[in-house]
mmCIF file of C-alpha atoms in Angstrom:
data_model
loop_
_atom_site.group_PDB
_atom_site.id
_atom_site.type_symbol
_atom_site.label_atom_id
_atom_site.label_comp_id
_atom_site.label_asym_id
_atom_site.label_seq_id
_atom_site.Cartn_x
_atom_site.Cartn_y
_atom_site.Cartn_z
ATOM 1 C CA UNK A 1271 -36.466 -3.518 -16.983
ATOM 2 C CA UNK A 1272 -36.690 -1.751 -13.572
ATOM 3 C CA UNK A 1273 -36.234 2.284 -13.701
ATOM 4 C CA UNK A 1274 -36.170 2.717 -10.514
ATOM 5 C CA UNK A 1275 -33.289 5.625 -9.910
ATOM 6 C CA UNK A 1276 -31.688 3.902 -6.550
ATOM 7 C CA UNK A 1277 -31.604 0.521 -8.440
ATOM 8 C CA UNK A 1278 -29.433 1.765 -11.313
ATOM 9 C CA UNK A 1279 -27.240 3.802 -8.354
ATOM 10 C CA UNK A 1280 -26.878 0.905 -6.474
ATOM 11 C CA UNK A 1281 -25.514 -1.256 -9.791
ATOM 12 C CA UNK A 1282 -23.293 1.395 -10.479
ATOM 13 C CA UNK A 1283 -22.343 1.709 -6.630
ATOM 14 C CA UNK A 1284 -21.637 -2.457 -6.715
ATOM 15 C CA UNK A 1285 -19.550 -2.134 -10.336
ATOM 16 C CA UNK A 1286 -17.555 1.153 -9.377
ATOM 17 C CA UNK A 1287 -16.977 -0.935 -5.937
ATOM 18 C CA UNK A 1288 -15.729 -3.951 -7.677
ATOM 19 C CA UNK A 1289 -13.440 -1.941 -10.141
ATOM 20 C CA UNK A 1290 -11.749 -0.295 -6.866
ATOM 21 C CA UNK A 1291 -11.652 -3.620 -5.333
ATOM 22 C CA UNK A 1292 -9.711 -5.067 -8.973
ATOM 23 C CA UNK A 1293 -7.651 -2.045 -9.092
ATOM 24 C CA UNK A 1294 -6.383 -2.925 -5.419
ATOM 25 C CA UNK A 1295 -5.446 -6.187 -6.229
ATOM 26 C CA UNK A 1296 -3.789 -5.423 -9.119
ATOM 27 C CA UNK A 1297 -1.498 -2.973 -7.344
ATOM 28 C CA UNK A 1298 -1.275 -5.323 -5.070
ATOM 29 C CA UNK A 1299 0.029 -7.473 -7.297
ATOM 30 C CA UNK A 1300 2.080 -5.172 -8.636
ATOM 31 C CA UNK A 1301 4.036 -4.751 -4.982
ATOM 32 C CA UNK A 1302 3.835 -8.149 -4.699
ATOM 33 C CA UNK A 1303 6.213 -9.164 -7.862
ATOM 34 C CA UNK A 1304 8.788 -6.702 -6.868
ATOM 35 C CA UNK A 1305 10.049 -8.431 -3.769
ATOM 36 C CA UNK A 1306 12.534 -10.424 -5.248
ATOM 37 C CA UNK A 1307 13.663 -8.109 -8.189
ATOM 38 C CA UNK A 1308 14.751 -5.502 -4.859
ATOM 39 C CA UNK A 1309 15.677 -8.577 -2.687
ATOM 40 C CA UNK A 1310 18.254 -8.711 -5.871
ATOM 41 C CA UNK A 1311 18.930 -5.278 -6.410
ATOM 42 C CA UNK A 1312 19.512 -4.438 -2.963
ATOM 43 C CA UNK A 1313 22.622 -6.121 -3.293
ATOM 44 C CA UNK A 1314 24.180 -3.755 -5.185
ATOM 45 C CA UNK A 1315 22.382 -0.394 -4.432
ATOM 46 C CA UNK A 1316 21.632 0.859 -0.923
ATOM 47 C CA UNK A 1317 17.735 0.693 0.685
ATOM 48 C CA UNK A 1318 17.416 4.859 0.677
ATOM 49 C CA UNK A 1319 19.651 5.175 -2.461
ATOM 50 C CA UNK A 1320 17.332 2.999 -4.252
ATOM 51 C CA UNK A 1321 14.182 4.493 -2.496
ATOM 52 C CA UNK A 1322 14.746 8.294 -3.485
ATOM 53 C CA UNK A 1323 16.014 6.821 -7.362
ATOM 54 C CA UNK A 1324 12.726 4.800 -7.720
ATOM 55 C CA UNK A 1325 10.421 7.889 -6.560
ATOM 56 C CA UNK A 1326 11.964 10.271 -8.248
ATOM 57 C CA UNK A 1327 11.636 8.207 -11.463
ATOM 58 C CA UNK A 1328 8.101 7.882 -10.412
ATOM 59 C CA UNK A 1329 7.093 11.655 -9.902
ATOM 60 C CA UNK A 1330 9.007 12.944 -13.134
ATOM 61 C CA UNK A 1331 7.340 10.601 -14.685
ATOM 62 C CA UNK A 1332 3.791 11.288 -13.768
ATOM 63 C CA UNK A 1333 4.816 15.091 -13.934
ATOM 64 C CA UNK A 1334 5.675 14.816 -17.378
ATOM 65 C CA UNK A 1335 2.109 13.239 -18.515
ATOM 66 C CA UNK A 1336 0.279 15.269 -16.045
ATOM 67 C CA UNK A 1337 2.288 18.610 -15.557
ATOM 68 C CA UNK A 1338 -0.904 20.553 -14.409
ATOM 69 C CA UNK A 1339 -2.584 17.574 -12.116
ATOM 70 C CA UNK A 1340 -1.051 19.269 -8.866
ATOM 71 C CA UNK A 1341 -2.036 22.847 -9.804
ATOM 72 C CA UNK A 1342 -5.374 22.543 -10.245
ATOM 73 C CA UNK A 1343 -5.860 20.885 -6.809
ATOM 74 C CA UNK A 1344 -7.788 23.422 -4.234
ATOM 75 C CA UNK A 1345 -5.195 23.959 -1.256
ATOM 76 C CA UNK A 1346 -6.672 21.835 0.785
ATOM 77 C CA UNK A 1347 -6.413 19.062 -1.169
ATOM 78 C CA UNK A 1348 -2.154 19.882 -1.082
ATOM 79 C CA UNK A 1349 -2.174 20.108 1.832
ATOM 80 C CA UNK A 1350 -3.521 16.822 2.414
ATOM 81 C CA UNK A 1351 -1.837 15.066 -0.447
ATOM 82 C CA UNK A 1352 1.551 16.274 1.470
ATOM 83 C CA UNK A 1353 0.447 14.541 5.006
ATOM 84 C CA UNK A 1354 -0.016 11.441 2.936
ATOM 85 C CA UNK A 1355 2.979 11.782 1.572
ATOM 86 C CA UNK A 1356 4.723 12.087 4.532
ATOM 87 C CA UNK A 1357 3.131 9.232 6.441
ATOM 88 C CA UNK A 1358 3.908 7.039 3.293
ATOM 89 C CA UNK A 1359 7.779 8.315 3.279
ATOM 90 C CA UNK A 1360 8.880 8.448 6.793
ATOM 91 C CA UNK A 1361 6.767 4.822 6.578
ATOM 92 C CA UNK A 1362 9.655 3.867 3.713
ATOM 93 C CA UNK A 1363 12.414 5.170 5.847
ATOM 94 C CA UNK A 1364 11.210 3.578 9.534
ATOM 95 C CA UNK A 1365 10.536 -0.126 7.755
ATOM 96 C CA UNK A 1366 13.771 0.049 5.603
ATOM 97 C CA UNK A 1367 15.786 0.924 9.118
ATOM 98 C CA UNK A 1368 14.332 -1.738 10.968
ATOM 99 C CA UNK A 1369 15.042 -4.369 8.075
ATOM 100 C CA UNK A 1370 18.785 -3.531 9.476
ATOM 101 C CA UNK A 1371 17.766 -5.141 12.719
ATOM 102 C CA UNK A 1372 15.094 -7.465 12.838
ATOM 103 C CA UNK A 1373 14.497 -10.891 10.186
ATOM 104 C CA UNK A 1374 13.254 -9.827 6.831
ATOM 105 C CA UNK A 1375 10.030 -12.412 7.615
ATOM 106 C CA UNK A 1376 9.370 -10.693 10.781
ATOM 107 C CA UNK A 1377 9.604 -7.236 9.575
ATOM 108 C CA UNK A 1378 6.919 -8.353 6.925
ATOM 109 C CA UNK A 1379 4.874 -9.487 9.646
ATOM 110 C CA UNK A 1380 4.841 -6.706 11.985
ATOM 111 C CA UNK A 1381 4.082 -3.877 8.542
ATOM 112 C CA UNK A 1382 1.132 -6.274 7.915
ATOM 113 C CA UNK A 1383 -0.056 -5.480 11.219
ATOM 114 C CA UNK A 1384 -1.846 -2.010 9.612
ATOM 115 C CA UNK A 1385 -4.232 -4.547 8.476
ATOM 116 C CA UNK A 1386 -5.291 -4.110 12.484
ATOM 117 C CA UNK A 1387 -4.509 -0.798 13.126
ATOM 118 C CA UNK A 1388 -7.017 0.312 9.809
ATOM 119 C CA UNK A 1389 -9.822 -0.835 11.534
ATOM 120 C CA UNK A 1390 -8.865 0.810 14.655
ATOM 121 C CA UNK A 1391 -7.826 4.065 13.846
ATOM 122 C CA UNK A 1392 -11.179 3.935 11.587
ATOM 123 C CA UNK A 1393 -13.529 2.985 14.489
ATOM 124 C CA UNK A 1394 -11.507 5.742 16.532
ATOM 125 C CA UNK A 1395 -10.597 8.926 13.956
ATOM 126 C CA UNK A 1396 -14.019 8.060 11.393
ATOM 127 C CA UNK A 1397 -16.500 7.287 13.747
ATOM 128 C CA UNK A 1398 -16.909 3.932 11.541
ATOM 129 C CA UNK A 1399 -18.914 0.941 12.691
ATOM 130 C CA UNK A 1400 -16.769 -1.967 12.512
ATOM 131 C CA UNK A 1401 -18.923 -5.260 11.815
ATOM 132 C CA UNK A 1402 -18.002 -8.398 13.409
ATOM 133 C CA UNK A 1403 -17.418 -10.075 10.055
ATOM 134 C CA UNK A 1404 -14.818 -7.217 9.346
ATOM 135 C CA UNK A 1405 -13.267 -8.085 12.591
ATOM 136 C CA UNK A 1406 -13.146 -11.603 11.756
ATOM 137 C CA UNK A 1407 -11.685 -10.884 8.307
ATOM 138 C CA UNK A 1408 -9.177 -8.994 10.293
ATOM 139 C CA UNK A 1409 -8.065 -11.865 12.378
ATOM 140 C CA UNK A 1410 -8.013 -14.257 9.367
ATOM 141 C CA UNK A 1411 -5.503 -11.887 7.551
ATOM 142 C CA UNK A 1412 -3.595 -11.203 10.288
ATOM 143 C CA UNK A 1413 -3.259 -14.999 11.469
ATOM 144 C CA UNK A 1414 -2.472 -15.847 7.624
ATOM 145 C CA UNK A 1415 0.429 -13.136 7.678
ATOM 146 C CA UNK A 1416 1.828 -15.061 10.503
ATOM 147 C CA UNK A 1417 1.554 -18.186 8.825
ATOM 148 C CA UNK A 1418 3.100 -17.705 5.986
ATOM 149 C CA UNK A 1419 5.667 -14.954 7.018
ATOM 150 C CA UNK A 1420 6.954 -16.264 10.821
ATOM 151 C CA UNK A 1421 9.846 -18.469 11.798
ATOM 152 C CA UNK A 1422 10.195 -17.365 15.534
ATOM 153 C CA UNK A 1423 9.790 -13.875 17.024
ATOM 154 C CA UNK A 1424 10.850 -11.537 19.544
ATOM 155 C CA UNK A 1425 10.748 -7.494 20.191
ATOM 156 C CA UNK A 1426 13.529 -5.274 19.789
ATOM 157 C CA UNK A 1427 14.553 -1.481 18.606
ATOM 158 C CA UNK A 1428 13.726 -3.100 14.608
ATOM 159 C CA UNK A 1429 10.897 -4.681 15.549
ATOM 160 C CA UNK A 1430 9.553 -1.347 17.641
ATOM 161 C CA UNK A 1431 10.482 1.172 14.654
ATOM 162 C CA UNK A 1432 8.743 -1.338 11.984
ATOM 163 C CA UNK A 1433 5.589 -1.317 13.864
ATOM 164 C CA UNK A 1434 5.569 2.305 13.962
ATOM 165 C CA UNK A 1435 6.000 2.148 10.116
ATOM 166 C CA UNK A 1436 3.117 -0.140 10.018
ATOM 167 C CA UNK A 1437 1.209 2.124 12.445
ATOM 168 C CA UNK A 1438 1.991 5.065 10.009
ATOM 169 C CA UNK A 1439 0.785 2.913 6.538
ATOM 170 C CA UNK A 1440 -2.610 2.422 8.460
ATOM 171 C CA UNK A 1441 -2.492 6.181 8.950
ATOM 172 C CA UNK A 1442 -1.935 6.617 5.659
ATOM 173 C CA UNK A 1443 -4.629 3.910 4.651
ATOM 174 C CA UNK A 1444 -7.129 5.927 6.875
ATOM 175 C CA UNK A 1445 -6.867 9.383 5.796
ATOM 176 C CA UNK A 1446 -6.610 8.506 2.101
ATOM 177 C CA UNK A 1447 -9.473 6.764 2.114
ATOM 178 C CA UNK A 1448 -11.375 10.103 3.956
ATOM 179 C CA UNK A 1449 -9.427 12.735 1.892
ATOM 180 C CA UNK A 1450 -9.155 11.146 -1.439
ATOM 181 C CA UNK A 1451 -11.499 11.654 -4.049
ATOM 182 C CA UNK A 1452 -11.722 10.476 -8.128
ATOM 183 C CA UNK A 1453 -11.641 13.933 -9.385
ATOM 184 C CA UNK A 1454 -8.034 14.785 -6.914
ATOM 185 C CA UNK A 1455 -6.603 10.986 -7.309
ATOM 186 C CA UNK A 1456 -3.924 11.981 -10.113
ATOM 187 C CA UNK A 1457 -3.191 15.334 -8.355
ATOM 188 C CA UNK A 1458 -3.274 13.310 -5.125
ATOM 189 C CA UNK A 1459 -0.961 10.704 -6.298
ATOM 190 C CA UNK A 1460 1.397 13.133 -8.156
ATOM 191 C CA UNK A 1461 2.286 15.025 -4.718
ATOM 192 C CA UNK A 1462 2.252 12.447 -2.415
ATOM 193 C CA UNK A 1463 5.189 10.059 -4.606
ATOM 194 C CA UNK A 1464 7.098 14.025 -4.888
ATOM 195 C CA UNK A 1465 6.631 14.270 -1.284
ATOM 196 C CA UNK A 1466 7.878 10.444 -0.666
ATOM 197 C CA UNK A 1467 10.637 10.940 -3.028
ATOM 198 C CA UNK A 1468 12.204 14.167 -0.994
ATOM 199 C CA UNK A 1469 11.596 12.169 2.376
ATOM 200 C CA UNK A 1470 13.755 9.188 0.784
ATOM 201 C CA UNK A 1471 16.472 11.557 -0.811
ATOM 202 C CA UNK A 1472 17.082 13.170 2.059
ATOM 203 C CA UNK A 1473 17.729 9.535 4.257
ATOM 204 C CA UNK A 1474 20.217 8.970 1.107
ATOM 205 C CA UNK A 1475 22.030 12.093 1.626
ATOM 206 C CA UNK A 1476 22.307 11.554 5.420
ATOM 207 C CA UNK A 1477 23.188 8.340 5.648
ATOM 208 C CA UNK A 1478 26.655 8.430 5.095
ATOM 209 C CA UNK A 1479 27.655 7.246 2.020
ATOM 210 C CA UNK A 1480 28.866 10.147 -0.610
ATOM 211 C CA UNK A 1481 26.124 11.193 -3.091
ATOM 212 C CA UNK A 1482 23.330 8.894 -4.521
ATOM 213 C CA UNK A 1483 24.475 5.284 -5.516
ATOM 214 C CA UNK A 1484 23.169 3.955 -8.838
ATOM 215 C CA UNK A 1485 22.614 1.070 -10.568
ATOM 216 C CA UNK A 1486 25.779 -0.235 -13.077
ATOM 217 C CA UNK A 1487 23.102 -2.795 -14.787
ATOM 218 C CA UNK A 1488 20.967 -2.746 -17.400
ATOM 219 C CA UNK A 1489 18.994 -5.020 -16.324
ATOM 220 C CA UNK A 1490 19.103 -3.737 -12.924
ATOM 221 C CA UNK A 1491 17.726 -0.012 -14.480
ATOM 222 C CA UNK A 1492 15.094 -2.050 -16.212
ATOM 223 C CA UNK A 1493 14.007 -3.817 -13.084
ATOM 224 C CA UNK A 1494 14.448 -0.246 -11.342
ATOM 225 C CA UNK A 1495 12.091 1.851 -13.926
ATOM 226 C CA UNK A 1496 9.603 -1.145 -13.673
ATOM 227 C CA UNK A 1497 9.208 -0.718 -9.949
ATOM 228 C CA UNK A 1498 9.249 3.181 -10.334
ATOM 229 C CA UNK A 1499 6.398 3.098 -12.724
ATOM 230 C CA UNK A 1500 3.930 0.236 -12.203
ATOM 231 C CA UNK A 1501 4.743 -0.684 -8.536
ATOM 232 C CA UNK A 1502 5.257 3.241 -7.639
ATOM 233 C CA UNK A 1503 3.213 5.890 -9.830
ATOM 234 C CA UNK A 1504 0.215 3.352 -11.591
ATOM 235 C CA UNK A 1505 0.158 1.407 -8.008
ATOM 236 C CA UNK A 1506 -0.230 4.848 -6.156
ATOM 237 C CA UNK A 1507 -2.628 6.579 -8.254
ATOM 238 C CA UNK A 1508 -4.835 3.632 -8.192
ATOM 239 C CA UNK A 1509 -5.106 3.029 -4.461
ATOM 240 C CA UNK A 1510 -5.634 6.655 -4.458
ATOM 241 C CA UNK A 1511 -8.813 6.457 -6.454
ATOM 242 C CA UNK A 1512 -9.501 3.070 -5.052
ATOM 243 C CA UNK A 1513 -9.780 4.332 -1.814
ATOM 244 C CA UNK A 1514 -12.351 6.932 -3.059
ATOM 245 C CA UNK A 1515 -14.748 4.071 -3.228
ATOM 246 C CA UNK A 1516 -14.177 1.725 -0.585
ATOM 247 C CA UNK A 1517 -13.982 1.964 3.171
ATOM 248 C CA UNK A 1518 -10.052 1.905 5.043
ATOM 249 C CA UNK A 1519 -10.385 -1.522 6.560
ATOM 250 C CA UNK A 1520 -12.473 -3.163 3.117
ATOM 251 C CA UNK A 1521 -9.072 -1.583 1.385
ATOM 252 C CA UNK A 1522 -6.506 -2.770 4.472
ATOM 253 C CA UNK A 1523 -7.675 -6.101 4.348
ATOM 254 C CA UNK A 1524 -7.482 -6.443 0.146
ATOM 255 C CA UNK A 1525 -3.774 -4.986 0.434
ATOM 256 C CA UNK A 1526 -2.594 -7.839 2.945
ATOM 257 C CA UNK A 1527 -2.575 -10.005 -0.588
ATOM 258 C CA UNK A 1528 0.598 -8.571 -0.940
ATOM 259 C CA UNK A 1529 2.692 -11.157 0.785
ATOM 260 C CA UNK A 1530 0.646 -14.240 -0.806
ATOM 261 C CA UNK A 1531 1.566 -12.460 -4.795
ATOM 262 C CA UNK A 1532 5.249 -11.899 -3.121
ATOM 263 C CA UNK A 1533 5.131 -15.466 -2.377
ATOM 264 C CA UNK A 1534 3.433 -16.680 -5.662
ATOM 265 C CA UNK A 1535 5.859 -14.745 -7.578
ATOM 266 C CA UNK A 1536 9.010 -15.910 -5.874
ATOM 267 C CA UNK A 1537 7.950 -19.441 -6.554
ATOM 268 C CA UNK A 1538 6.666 -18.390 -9.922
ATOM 269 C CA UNK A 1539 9.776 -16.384 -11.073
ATOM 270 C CA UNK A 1540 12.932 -16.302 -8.512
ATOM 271 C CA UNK A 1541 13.088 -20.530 -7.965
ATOM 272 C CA UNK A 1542 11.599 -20.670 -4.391
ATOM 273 C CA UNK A 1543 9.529 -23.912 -3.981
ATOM 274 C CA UNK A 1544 5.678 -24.156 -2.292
ATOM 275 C CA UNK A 1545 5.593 -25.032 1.225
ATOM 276 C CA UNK A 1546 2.929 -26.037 3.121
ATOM 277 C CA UNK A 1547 2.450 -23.086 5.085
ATOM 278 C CA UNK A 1548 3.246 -20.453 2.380
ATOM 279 C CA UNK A 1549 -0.104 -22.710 1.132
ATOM 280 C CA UNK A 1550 -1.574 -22.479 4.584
ATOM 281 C CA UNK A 1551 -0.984 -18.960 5.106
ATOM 282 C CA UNK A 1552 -1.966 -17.431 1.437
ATOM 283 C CA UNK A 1553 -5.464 -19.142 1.896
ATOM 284 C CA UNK A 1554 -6.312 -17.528 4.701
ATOM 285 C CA UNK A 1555 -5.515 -14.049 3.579
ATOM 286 C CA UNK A 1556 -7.297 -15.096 0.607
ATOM 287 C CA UNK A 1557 -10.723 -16.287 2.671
ATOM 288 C CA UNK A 1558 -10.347 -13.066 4.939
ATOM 289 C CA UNK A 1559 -10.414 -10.884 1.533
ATOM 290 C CA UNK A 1560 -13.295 -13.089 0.239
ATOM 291 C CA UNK A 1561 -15.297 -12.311 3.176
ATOM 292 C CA UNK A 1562 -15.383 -8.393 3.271
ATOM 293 C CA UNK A 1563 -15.918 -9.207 -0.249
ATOM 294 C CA UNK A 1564 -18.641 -11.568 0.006
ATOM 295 C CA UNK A 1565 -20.508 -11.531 3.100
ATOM 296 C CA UNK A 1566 -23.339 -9.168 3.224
ATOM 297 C CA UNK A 1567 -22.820 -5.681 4.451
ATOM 298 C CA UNK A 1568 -25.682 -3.863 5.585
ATOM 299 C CA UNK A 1569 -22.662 -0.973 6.763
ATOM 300 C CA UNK A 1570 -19.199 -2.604 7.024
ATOM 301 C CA UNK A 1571 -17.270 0.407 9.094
ATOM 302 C CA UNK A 1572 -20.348 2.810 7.942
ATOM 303 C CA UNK A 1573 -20.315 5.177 5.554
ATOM 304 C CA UNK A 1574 -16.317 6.872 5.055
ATOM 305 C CA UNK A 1575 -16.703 9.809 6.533
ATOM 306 C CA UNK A 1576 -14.537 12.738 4.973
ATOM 307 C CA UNK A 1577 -12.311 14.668 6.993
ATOM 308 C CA UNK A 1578 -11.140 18.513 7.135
ATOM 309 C CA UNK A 1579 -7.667 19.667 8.046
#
């Protein structure tokens, strides 16, 4: 038995590395079985109405099991948790408008773009190294998102404001993974869904229609309070400390599984049937996660390098 000090760091480095890795695909997961449940309840409740609702649900919820997580954060650490939340919300708000305006496959293209802009911003605002193997990952997910999400495409005002939204969910990607740390994720995640949850109630308000619309179901409150808190608080709080362990585009590139579970799940639960190319596509966002996975890094984007506001 070795007892050499760096060997046991380094097995705890690779095991803490894989649990972030599991804990992003589960949330990812998570995201991923909602699609049709809101593709349902959309019908009845409006995008923002149903936004601020699910939010709020989330934040009282994580403020009632953790009422002191926000006030023992240092100040900095606010005021960071309230950028993220405001990338995340206005994020919400610019990819819900451009749904008005552009095809719903398109739109889910163009916000799986971050999954470029990560590495990017990363190489740009980190200082981080980006490997050619990260960069082919990259390309893999992104082709696969096009694969199985695109019918035909062309750019207009929706298309513009969702790639903004995507641009701001890389953002968000980025500086979480500099400013987040295990200690800070509840506190973290607490103020950032309060922060995304104001953002969204205040669209609501302005948006015309009188008050906040609400659900008349049952089961659409149960679908509702499932999406509030495992796709919204749990999924939050665990890319939050997620992202204290693994680099932005590592994390970028694990989250583009969301459209292969949206597309398992539809076929799984809400009656779509398998095509080819939701087949096509899912496997090769599935073999660009297996290689930032799998192929040796010696420094894939460097080490994360923390930031100070």
């Amino acid at each position: 038995m070795s007892s050499d000090p760096s060997a046991v760091n380094g097995s705890t480095s690779r095991r803490t590395a894989l649990l972030a890795t599991l804990a992003l695909l589960a949330m990812t997961a998570c995201w991923g079985s909602t699609f049709f449940l809101i593709k349902d309840l959309l019908e009845r409740v409006p995008t923002v109405d149903f936004l601020a609702v699910r939010f709020l649900i989330a934040g009282g919820a994580m403020l009632l099991i953790a009422p002191r997580a926000v006030a023992r954060l240092p100040p900095d650490v606010r005021r960071r948790a309230l950028v993220l939340g405001a990338l995340y919300g206005v994020g919400q708000i610019l990819q819900t408008a451009g749904l008005a305006h552009t095809p719903a496959s398109v739109s889910g293209f163009i916000t799986g773009l971050y999954v470029v802009a990560t590495p990017l911003f990363a190489a740009v605002v980190l200082k981080s190294r980006i490997t050619p193997a990260t960069w082919g990952a990259v390309v893999l997910a992104t082709t696969g998102l096009g694969v199985l999400t695109l019918d035909g495409f062309s750019i207009g005002y929706g298309e513009a404001i969702t790639l903004v939204a995507a641009l701001l969910y890389a953002a968000h990607i980025v500086a979480l993974g500099a400013w987040s740390r295990p200690a800070d994720a509840l506190g973290m995640s607490i103020l950032q869904i309060l922060v995304i949850a104001a953002i969204c109630l205040v669209a609501a308000l302005v948006s015309g229609e009188p008050g906040i619309v609400l659900p008349e179901r049952g089961t659409d409150w149960l679908n509702l309070v499932y999406m509030a808190l495992f796709a919204g608080a749990a999924a939050l709080l665990a890319q939050t400390w997620a992202q204290a362990h693994l680099p932005a585009t590592r994390s970028a590139i694990i989250m583009s599984m969301e459209p292969v579970f949206a597309a398992f799940f539809a076929v799984l639960l809400g009656g779509e049937s398998l095509t080819v190319r939701m087949l096509g596509g899912g496997l090769l966002v599935l073999a660009a996660m297996l290689v930032v996975e799998l192929v040796p890094r010696r420094h894939v984007e460097g080490e994360v390098t923390h930031l100070a506001v």
